[in-house]
JSON list of C-alpha atoms and ligand atoms in Angstrom, two decimals:
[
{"chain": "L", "resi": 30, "resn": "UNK", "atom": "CA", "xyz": [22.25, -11.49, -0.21]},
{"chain": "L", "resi": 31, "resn": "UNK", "atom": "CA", "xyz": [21.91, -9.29, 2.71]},
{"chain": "L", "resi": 32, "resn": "UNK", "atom": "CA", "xyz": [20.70, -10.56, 6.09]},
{"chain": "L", "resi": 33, "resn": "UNK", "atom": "CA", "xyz": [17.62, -8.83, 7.88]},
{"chain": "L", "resi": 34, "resn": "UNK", "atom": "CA", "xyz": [19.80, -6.88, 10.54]},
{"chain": "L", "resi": 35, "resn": "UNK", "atom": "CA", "xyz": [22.21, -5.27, 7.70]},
{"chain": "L", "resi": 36, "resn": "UNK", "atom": "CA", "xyz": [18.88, -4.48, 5.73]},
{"chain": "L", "resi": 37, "resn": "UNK", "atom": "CA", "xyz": [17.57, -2.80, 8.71]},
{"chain": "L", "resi": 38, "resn": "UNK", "atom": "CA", "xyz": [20.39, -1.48, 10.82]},
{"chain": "L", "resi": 39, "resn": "UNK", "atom": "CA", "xyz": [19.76, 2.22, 9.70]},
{"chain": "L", "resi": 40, "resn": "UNK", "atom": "CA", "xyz": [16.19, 1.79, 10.80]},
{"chain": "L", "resi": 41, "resn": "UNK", "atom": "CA", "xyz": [17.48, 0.00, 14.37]},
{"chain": "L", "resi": 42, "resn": "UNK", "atom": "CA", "xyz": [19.71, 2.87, 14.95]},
{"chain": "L", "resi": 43, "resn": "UNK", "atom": "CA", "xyz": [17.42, 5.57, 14.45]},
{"chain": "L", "resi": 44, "resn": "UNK", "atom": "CA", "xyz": [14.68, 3.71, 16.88]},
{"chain": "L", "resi": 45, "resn": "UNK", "atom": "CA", "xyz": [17.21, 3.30, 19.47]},
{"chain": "L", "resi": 46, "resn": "UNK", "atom": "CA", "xyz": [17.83, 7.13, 18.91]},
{"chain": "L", "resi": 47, "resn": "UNK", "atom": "CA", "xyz": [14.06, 7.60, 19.08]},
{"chain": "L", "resi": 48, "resn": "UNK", "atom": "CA", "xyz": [13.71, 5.40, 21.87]},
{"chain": "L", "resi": 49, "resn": "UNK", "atom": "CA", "xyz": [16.08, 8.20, 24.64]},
{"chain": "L", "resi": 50, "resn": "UNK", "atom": "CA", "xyz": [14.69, 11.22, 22.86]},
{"chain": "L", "resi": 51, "resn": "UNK", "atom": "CA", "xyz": [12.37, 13.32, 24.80]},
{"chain": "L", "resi": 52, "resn": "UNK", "atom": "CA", "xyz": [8.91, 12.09, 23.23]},
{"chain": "L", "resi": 53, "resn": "UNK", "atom": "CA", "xyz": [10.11, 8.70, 22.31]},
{"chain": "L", "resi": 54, "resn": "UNK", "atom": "CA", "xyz": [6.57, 7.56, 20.99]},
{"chain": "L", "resi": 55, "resn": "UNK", "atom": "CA", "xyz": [6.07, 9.88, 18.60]},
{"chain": "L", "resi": 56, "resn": "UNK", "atom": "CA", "xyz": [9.97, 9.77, 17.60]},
{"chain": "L", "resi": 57, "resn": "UNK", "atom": "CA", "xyz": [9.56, 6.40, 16.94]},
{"chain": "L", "resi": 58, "resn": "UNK", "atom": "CA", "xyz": [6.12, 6.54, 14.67]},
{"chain": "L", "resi": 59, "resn": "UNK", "atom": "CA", "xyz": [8.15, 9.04, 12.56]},
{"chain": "L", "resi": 60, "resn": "UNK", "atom": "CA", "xyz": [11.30, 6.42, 12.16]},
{"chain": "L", "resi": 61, "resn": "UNK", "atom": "CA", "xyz": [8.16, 3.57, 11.31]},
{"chain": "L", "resi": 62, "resn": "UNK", "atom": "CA", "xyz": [6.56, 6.40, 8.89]},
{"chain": "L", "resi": 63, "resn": "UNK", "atom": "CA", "xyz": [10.19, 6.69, 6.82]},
{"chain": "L", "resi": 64, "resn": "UNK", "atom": "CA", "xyz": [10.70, 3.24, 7.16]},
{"chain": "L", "resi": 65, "resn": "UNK", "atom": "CA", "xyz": [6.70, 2.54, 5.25]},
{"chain": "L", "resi": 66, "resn": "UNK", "atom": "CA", "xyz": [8.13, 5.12, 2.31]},
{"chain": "L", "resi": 67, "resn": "UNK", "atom": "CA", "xyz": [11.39, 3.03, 2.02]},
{"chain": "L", "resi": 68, "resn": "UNK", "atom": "CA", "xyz": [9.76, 0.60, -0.78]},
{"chain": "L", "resi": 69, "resn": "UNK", "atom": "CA", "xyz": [13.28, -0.24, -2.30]},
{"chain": "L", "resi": 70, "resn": "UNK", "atom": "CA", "xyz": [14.23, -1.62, 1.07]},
{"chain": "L", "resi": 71, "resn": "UNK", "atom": "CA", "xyz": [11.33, -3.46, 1.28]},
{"chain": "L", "resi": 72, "resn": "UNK", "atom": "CA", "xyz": [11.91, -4.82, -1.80]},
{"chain": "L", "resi": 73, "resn": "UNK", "atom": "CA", "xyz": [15.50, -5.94, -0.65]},
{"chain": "L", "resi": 74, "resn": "UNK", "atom": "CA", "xyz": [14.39, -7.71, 2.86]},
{"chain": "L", "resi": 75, "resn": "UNK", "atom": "CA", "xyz": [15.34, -11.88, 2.92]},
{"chain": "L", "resi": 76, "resn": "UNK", "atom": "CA", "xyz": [11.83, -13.48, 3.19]},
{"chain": "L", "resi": 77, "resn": "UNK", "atom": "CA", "xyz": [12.55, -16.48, 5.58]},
{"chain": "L", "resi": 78, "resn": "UNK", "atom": "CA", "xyz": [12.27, -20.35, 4.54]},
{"chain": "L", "resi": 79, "resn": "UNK", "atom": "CA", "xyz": [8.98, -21.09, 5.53]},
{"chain": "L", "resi": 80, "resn": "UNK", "atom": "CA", "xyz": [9.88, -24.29, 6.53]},
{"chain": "L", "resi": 81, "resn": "UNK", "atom": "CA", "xyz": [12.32, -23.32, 9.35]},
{"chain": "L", "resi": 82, "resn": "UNK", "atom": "CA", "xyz": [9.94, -21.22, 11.54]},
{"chain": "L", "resi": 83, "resn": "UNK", "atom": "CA", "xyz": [7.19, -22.01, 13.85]},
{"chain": "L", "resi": 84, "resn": "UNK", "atom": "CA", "xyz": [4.58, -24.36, 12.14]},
{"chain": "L", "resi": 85, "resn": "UNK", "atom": "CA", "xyz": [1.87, -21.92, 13.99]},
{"chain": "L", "resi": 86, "resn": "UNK", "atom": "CA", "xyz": [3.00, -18.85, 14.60]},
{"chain": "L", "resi": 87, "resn": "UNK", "atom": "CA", "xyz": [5.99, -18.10, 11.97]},
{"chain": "L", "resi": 88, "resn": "UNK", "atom": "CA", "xyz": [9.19, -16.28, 12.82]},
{"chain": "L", "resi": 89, "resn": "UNK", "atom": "CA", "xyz": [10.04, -13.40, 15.19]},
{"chain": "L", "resi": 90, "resn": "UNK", "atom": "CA", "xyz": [13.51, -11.81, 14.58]},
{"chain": "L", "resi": 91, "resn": "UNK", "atom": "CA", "xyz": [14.67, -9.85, 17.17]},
{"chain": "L", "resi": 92, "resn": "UNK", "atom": "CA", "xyz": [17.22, -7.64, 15.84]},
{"chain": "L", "resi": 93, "resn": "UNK", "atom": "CA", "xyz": [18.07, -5.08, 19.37]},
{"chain": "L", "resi": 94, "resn": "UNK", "atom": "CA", "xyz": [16.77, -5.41, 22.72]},
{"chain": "L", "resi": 95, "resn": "UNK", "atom": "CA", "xyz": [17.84, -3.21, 25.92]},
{"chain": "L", "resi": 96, "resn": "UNK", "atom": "CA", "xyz": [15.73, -1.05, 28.69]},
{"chain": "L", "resi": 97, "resn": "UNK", "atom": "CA", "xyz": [14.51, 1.32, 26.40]},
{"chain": "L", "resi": 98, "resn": "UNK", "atom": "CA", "xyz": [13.73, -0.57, 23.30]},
{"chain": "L", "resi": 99, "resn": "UNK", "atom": "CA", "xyz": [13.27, -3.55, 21.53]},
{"chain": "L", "resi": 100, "resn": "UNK", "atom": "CA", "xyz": [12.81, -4.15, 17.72]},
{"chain": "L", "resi": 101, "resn": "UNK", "atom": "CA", "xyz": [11.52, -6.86, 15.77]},
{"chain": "L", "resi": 102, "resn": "UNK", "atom": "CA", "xyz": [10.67, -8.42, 12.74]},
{"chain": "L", "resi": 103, "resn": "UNK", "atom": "CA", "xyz": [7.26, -10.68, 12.90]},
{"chain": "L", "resi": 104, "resn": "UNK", "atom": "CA", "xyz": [6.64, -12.88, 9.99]},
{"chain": "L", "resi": 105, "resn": "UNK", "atom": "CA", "xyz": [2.89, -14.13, 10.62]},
{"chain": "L", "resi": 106, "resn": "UNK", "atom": "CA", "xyz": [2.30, -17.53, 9.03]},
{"chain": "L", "resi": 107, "resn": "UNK", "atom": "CA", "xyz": [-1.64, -17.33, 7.65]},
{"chain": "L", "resi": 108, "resn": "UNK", "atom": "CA", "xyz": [-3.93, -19.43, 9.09]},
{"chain": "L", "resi": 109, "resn": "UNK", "atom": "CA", "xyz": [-4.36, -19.30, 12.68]},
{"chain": "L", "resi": 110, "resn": "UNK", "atom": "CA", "xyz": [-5.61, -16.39, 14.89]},
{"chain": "L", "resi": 111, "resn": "UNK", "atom": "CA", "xyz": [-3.12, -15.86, 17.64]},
{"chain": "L", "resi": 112, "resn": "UNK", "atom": "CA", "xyz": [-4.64, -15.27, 21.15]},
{"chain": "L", "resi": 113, "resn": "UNK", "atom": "CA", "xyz": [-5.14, -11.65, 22.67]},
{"chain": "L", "resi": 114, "resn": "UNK", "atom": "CA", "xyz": [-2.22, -10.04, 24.62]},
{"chain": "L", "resi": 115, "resn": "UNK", "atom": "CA", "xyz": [-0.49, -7.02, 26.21]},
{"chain": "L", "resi": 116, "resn": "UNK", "atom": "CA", "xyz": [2.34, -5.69, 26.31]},
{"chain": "L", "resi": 117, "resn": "UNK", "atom": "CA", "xyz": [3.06, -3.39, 29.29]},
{"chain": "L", "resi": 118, "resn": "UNK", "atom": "CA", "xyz": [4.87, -0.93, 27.32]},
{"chain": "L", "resi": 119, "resn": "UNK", "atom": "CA", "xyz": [4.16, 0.97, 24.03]},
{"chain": "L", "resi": 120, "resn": "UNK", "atom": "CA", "xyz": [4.08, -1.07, 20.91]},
{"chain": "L", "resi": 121, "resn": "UNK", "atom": "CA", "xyz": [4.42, 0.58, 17.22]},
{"chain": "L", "resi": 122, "resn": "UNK", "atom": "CA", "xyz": [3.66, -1.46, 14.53]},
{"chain": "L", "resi": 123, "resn": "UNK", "atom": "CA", "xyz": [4.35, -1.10, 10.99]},
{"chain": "L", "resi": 124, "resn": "UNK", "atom": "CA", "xyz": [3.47, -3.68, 8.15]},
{"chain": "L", "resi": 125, "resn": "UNK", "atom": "CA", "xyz": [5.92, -4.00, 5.27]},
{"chain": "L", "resi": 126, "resn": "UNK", "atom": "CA", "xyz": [4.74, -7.27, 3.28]},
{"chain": "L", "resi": 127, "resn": "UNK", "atom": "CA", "xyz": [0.92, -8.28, 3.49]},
{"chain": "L", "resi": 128, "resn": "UNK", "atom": "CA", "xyz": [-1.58, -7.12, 5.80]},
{"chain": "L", "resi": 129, "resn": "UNK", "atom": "CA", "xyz": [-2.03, -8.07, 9.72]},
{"chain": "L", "resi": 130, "resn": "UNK", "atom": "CA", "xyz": [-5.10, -7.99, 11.13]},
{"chain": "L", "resi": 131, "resn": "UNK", "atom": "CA", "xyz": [-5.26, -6.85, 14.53]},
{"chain": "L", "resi": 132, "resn": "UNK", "atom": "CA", "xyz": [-8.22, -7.48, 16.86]},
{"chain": "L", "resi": 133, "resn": "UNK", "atom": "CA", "xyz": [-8.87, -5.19, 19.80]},
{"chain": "L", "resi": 134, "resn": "UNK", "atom": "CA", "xyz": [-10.05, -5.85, 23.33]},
{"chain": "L", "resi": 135, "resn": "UNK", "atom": "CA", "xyz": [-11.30, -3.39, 26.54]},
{"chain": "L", "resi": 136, "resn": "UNK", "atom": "CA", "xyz": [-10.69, -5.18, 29.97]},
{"chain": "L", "resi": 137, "resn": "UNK", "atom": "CA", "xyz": [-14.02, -5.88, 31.58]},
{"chain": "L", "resi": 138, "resn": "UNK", "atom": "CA", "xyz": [-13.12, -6.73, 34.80]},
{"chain": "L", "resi": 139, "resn": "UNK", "atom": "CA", "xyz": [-15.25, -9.63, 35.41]},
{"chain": "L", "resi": 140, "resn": "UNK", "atom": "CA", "xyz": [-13.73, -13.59, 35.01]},
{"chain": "L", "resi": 141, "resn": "UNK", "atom": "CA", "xyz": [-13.78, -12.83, 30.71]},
{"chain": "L", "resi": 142, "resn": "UNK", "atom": "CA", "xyz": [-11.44, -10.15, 31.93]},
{"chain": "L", "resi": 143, "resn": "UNK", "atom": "CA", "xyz": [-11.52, -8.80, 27.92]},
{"chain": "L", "resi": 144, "resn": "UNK", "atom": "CA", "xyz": [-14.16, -7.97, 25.47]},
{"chain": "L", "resi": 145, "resn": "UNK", "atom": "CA", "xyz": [-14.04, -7.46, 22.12]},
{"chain": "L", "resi": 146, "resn": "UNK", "atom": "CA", "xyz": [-13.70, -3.78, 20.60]},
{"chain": "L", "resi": 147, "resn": "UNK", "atom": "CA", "xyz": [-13.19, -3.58, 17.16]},
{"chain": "L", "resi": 148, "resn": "UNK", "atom": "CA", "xyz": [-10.57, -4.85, 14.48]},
{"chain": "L", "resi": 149, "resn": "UNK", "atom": "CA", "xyz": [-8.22, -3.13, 12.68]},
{"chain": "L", "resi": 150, "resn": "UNK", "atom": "CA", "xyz": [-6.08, -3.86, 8.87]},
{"chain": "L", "resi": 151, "resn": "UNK", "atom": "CA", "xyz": [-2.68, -2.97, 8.64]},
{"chain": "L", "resi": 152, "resn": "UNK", "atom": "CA", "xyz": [-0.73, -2.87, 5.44]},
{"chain": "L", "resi": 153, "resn": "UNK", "atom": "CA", "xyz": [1.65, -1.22, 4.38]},
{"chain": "L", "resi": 154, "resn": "UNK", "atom": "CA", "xyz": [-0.69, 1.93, 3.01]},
{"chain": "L", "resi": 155, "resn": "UNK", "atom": "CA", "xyz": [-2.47, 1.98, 6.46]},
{"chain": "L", "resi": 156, "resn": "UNK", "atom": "CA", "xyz": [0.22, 3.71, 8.66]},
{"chain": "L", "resi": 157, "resn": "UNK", "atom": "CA", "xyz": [1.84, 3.09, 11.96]},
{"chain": "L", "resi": 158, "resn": "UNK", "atom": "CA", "xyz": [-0.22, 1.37, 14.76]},
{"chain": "L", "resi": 159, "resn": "UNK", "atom": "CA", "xyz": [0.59, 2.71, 17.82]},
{"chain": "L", "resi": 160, "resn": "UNK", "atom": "CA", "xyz": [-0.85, 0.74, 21.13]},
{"chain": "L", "resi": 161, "resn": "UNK", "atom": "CA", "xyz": [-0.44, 2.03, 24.31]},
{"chain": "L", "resi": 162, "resn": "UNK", "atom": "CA", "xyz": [0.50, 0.24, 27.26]},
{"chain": "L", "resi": 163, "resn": "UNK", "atom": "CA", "xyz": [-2.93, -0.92, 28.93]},
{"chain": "L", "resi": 164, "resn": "UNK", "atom": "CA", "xyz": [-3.54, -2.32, 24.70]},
{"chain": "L", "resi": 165, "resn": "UNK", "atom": "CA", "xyz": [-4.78, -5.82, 24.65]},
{"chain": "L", "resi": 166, "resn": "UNK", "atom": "CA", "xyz": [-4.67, -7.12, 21.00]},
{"chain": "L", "resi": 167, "resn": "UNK", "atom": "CA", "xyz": [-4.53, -10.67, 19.31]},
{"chain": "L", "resi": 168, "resn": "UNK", "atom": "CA", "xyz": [-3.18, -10.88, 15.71]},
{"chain": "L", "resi": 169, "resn": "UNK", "atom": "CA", "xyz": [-3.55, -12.60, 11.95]},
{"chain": "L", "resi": 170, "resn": "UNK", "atom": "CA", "xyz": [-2.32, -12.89, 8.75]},
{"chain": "L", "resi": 171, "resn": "UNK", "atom": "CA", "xyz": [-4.90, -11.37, 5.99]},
{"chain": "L", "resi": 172, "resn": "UNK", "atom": "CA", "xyz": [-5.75, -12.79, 2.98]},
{"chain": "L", "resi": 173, "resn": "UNK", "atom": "CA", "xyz": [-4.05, -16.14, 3.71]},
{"chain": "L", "resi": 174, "resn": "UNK", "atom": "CA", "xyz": [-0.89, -14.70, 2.90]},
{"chain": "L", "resi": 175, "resn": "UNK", "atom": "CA", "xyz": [2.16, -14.17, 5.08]},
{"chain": "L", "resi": 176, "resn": "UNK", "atom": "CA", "xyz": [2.39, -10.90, 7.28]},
{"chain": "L", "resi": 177, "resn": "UNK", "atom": "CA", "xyz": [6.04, -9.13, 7.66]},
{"chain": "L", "resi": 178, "resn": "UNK", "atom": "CA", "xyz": [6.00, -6.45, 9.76]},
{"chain": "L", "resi": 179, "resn": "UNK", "atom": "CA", "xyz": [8.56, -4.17, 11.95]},
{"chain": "L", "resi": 180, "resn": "UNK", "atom": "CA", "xyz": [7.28, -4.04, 15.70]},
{"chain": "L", "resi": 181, "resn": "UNK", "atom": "CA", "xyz": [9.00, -1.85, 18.19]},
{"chain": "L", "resi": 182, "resn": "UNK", "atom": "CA", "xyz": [8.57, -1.71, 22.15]},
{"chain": "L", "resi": 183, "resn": "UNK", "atom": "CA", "xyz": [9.65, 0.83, 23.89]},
{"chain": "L", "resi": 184, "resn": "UNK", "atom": "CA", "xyz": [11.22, -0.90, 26.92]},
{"chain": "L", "resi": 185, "resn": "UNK", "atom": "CA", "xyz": [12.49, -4.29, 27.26]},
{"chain": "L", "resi": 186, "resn": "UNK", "atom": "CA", "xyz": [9.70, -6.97, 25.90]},
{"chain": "L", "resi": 187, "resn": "UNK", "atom": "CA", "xyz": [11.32, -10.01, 27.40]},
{"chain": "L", "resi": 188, "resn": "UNK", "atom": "CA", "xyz": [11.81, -8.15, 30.84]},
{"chain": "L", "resi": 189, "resn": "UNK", "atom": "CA", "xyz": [8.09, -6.79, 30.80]},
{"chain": "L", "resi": 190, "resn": "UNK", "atom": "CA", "xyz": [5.76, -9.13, 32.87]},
{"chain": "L", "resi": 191, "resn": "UNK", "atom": "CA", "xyz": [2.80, -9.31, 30.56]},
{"chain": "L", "resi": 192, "resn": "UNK", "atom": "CA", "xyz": [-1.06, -11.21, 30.04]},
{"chain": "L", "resi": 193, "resn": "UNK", "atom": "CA", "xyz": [-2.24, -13.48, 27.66]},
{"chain": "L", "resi": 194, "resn": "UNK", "atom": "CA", "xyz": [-5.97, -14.46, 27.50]},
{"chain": "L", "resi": 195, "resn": "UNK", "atom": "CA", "xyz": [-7.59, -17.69, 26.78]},
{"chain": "L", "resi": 196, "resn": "UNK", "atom": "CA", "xyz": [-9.32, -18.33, 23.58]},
{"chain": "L", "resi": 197, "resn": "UNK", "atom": "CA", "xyz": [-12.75, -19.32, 24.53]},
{"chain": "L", "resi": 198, "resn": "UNK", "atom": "CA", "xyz": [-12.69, -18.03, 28.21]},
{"chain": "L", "resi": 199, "resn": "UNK", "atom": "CA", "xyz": [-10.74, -14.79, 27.77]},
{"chain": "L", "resi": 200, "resn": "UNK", "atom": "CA", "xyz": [-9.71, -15.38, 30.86]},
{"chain": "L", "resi": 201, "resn": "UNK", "atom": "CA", "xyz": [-6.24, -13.67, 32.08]},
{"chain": "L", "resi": 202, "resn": "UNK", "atom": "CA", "xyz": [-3.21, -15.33, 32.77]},
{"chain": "L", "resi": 203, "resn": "UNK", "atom": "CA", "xyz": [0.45, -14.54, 32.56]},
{"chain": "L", "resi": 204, "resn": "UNK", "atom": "CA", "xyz": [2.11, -14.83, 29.16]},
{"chain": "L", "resi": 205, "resn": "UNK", "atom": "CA", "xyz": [4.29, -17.59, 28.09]},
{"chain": "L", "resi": 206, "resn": "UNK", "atom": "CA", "xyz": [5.73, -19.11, 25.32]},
{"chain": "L", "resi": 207, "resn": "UNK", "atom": "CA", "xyz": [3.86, -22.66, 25.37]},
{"chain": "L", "resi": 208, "resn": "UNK", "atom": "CA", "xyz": [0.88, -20.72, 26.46]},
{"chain": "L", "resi": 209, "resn": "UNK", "atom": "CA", "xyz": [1.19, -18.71, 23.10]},
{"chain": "L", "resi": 210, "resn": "UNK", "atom": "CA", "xyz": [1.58, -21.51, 21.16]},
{"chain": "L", "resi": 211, "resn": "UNK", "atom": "CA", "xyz": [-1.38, -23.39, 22.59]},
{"chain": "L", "resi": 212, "resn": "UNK", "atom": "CA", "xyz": [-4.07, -21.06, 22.62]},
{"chain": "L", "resi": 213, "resn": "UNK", "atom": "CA", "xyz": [-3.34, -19.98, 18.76]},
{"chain": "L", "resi": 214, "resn": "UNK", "atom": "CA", "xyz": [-6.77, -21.22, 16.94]},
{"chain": "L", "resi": 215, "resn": "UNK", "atom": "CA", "xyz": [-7.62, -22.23, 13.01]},
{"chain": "L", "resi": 216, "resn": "UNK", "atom": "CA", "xyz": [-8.76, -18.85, 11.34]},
{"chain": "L", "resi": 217, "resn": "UNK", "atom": "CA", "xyz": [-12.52, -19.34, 10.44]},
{"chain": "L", "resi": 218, "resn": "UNK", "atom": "CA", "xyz": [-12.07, -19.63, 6.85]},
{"chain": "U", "resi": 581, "resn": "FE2", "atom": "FE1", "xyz": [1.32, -7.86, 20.41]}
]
């Protein structure tokens, strides 16, 4: 059986070729579009033993990072909403297996530095999400089923100083692992 990364590479290449082209956003929504059509490959993924990744959040497989682009495969585990975020850079998004639900937030400026504003499904018949860099969103799996789905960043994500908000609060502070981890919450069910 073939592993993620030899599954994918064609797709990793073409984003990295996206990524130093002179619009790389919208060269890289096109790669995400052809890679949505591409059911077979879908079909042909590994799905990951649930019982090796993060009893929280799931798995993240990063398959190529440098300064203009990183690419990765998010498995969401269902049942816990993951706390709001940014990114710093552009994120696409493109769901392959199940549906992520994506919660959006405008910065308010005050001590609950976000706000909600709006929510958004993404399966694999809704498109390419494309956030800009100011984006503050907070994920989940839908349906209580697990989400697989092909993010791309167009920089370096683990060079990228970034904020995380608390829960309750939504109060800003800077983004960490254990931070993450802690603040993910039980999905109202
Ligand atoms: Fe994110």
């Amino acid at each position: 059986m073939s592993t993620t990364i030899e599954v994918l590479e064609p797709y990793v290449e073409r984003c990295r070729a996206a990524a130093v082209s002179d619009d790389p956003r919208r060269a890289v929504i096109a790669v995400l579009e052809s890679f949505l059509a591409d059911r077979e490959r879908h079909a042909v993924l590994p799905i990951p033993d649930p019982g090796a990744g993060h009893p929280i959040t799931g798995y993240d497989e990063t398959l190529f990072e440098d300064d203009s682009v990183t690419v990765i495969v998010v498995h969401t585990r269902p049942g816990f909403d993951q706390p709001a975020h940014d990114h710093q850079i552009d994120a696409l998004i493109a769901t392959y297996a199940g549906a992520e639900i994506h919660r959006f937030f405008r910065r308010t400026g005050n001590d609950a530095a976000i706000a909600p504003a709006g929510t958004r499904r993404l399966g694999v018949d809704d498109g390419v999400l494309a956030l800009t860099p100011d984006a503050v969103h907070a994920i989940s799996a839908a349906d209580g089923a697990w989400t697989r789905a092909l993010h791309v960043y167009l920089g370096g994500l683990t060079n990228v100083r970034r904020s995380i908000f608390h829960p309750e609060t939504l109060a800003e502070q800077p983004l960490s692992l254990g931070r993450y981890v802690a603040w993910c919450r039980p999905s109202p069910s």
